[in-house]
XYZ file of C-alpha atoms in Angstrom:
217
model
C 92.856 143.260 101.060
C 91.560 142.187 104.018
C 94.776 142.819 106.419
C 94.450 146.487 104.899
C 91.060 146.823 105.549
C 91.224 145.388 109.143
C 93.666 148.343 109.692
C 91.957 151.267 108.216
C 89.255 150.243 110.150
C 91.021 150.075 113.569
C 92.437 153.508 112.740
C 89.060 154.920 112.096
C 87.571 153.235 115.281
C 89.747 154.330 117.422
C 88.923 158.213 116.695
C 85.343 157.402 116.184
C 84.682 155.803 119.350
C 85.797 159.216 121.330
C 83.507 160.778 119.372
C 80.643 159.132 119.584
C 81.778 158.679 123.678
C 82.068 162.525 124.021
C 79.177 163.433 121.887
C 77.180 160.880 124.812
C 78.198 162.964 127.227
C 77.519 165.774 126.038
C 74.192 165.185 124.941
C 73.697 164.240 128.244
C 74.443 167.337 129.467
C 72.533 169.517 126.679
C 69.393 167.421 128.050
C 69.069 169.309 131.181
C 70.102 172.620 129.718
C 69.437 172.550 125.980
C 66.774 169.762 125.598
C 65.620 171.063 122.451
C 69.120 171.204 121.367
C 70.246 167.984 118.536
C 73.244 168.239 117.915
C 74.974 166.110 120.324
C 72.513 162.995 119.336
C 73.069 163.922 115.494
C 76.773 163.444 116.360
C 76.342 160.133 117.939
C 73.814 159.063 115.395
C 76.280 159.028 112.846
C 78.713 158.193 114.447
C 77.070 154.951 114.953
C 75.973 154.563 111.106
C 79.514 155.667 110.307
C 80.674 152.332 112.779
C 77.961 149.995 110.862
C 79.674 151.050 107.500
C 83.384 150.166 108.731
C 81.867 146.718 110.062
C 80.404 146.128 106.453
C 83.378 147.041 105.026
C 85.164 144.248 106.860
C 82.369 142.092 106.482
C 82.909 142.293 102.422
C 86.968 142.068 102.707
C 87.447 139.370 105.218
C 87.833 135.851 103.522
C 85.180 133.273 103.522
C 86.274 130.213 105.431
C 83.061 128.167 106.104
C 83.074 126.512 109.306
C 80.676 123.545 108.153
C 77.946 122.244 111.122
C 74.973 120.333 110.870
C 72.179 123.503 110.417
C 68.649 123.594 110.179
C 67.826 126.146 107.868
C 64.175 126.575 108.627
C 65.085 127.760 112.176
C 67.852 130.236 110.588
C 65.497 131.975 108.441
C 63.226 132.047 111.851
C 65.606 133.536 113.530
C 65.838 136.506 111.292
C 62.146 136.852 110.290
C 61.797 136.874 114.193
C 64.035 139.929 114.707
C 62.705 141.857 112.295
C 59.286 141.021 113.243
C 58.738 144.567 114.556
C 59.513 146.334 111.674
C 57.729 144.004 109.655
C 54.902 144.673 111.842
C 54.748 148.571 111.399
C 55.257 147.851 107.614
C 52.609 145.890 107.202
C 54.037 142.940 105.129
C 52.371 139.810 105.061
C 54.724 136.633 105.536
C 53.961 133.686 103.810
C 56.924 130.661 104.970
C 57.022 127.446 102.719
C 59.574 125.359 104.220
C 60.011 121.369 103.008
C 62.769 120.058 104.388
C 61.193 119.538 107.461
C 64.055 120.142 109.441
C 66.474 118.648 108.073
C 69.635 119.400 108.637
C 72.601 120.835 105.567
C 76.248 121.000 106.729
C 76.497 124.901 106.230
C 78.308 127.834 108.551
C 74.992 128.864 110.123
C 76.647 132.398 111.015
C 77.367 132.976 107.676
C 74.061 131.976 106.175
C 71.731 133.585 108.545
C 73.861 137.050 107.563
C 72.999 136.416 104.021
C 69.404 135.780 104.843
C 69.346 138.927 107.118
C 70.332 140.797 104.319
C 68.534 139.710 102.184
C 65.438 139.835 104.138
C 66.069 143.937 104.717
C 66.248 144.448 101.529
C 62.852 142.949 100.712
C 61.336 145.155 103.591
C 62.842 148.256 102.309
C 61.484 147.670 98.717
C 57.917 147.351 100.686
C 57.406 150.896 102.581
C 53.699 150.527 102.144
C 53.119 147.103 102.840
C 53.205 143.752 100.628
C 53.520 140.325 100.510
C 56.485 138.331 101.370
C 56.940 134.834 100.490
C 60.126 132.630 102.028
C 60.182 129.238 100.947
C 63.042 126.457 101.486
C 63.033 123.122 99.800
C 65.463 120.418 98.449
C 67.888 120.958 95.733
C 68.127 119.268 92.272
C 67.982 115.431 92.760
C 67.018 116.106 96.463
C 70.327 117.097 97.170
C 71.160 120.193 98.853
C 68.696 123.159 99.604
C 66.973 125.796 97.734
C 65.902 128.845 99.644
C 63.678 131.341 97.887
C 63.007 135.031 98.591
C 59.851 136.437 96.667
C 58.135 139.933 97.357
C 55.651 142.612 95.574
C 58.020 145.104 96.099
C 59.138 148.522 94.346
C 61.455 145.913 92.160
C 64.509 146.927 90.718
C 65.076 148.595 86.991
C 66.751 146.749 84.264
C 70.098 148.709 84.344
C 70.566 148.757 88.052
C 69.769 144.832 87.950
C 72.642 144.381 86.139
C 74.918 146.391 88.276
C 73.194 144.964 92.002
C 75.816 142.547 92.447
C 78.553 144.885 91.928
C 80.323 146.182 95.460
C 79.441 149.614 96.063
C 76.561 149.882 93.516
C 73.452 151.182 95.398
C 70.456 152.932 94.811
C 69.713 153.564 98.394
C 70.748 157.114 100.099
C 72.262 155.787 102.712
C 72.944 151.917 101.393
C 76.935 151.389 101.154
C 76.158 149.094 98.223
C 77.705 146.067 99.920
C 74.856 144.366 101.195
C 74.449 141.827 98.011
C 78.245 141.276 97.231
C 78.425 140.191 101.033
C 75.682 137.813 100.338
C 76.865 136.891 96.885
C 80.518 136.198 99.178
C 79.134 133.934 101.322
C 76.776 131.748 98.885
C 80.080 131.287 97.042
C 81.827 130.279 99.748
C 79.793 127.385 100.211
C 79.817 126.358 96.595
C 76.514 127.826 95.750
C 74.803 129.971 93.680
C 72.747 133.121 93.340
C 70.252 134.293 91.164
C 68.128 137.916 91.269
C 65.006 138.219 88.863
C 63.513 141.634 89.128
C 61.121 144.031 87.040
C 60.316 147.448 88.152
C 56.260 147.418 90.496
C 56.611 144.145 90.392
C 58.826 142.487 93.023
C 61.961 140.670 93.460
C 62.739 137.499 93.479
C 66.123 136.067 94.657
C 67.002 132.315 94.523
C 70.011 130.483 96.510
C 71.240 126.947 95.673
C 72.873 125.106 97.925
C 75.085 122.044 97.388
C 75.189 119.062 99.846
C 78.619 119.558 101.716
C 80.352 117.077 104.041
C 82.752 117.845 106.122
């Protein structure tokens, strides 16, 4: 599956990067004749979402082969709370981080974990248009072994039917979502031997737990 997809998606980045290339161009040019004009930039708008699909697509196929280093997890989630700062920002979302491992270190694939967290963090700000509360908390696992990492918000929350489907590739709710977003999580939480749980009721939030097991290399 993953061979395949790698080559489907070469053949549809190949064409797709003249596009988006030629519609630059040309929206270039429309600027100083046609600036009202938006065609050209709807082209290369998506274009580009059409490009962040295919990479999500190989995201989901490509095996999980953890490359296990010393991490600090409380800098991870940083990391991505710190990118999407701005957008958390204009939301309006209050932040609440409970970390207690105080920095110490799990023997995770850092790349791989801080896409899970991204993901899952955009998914609590999109449940939040109007503003909430966010709460990230990290702390040790059963027995103190391990690492639990907790993602709580107020959020839209998700209904009963679609909960039981959220897990499932391509399920989304989402206009635009490609419904791969959670499976890709749910991929790499496997991948290192953990687990992952979503509680979730309809107005009132969302709630997804990840358990991690103490690996050695």
């Amino acid at each position: 599956l993953g061979e395949m997809t790698a080559g489907v998606a070469h053949e549809v980045r190949n064409p797709l990067g003249i596009i988006s290339s030629t519609a630059e161009l040309l929206q270039e040019r429309l600027a100083r004749y046609e600036p009202k004009n938006r065609l050209a930039q709807i082209i290369v708008e998506e274009s580009n979402r059409l490009n962040e699909k295919v990479t999500e697509f190989l995201d989901f196929a490509r095996p999980r082969s953890p490359n296990l280093r010393p991490c600090d997890l409380e800098a991870t989630l940083n990391r991505g709370l710190e990118l999407l700062a701005p957008e958390i920002d204009r939301l309006g979302i209050k932040v609440t981080r409970e970390y207690q491992l105080d920095g110490q270190a799990l023997m995770v694939d850092q790349d791989l974990l801080y896409q899970a967290f991204l993901n899952i963090l955009l998914n609590a700000i999109q449940a939040m248009p109007l503003g909430g509360h966010l709460t990230v908390s990290i702390k040790p696992g059963p027995q103190g072994q391990g690492g639990e990492i907790r993602f709580q918000d107020d959020g839209e929350g998700i209904e009963p039917e679609a909960l039981n489907k959220i897990l499932n590739p391509f399920f989304t709710t989402k206009e635009k979502g490609s419904g791969l977003g959670l499976p890709i999580v749910k991929s790499i939480i496997e991948a290192h031997q953990g687990s992952l749980e979503i509680s979730s009721a309809p107005e009132t939030g969302t709630t997804i737990t990840i358990t991690l097991p103490a690996l050695a290399l």
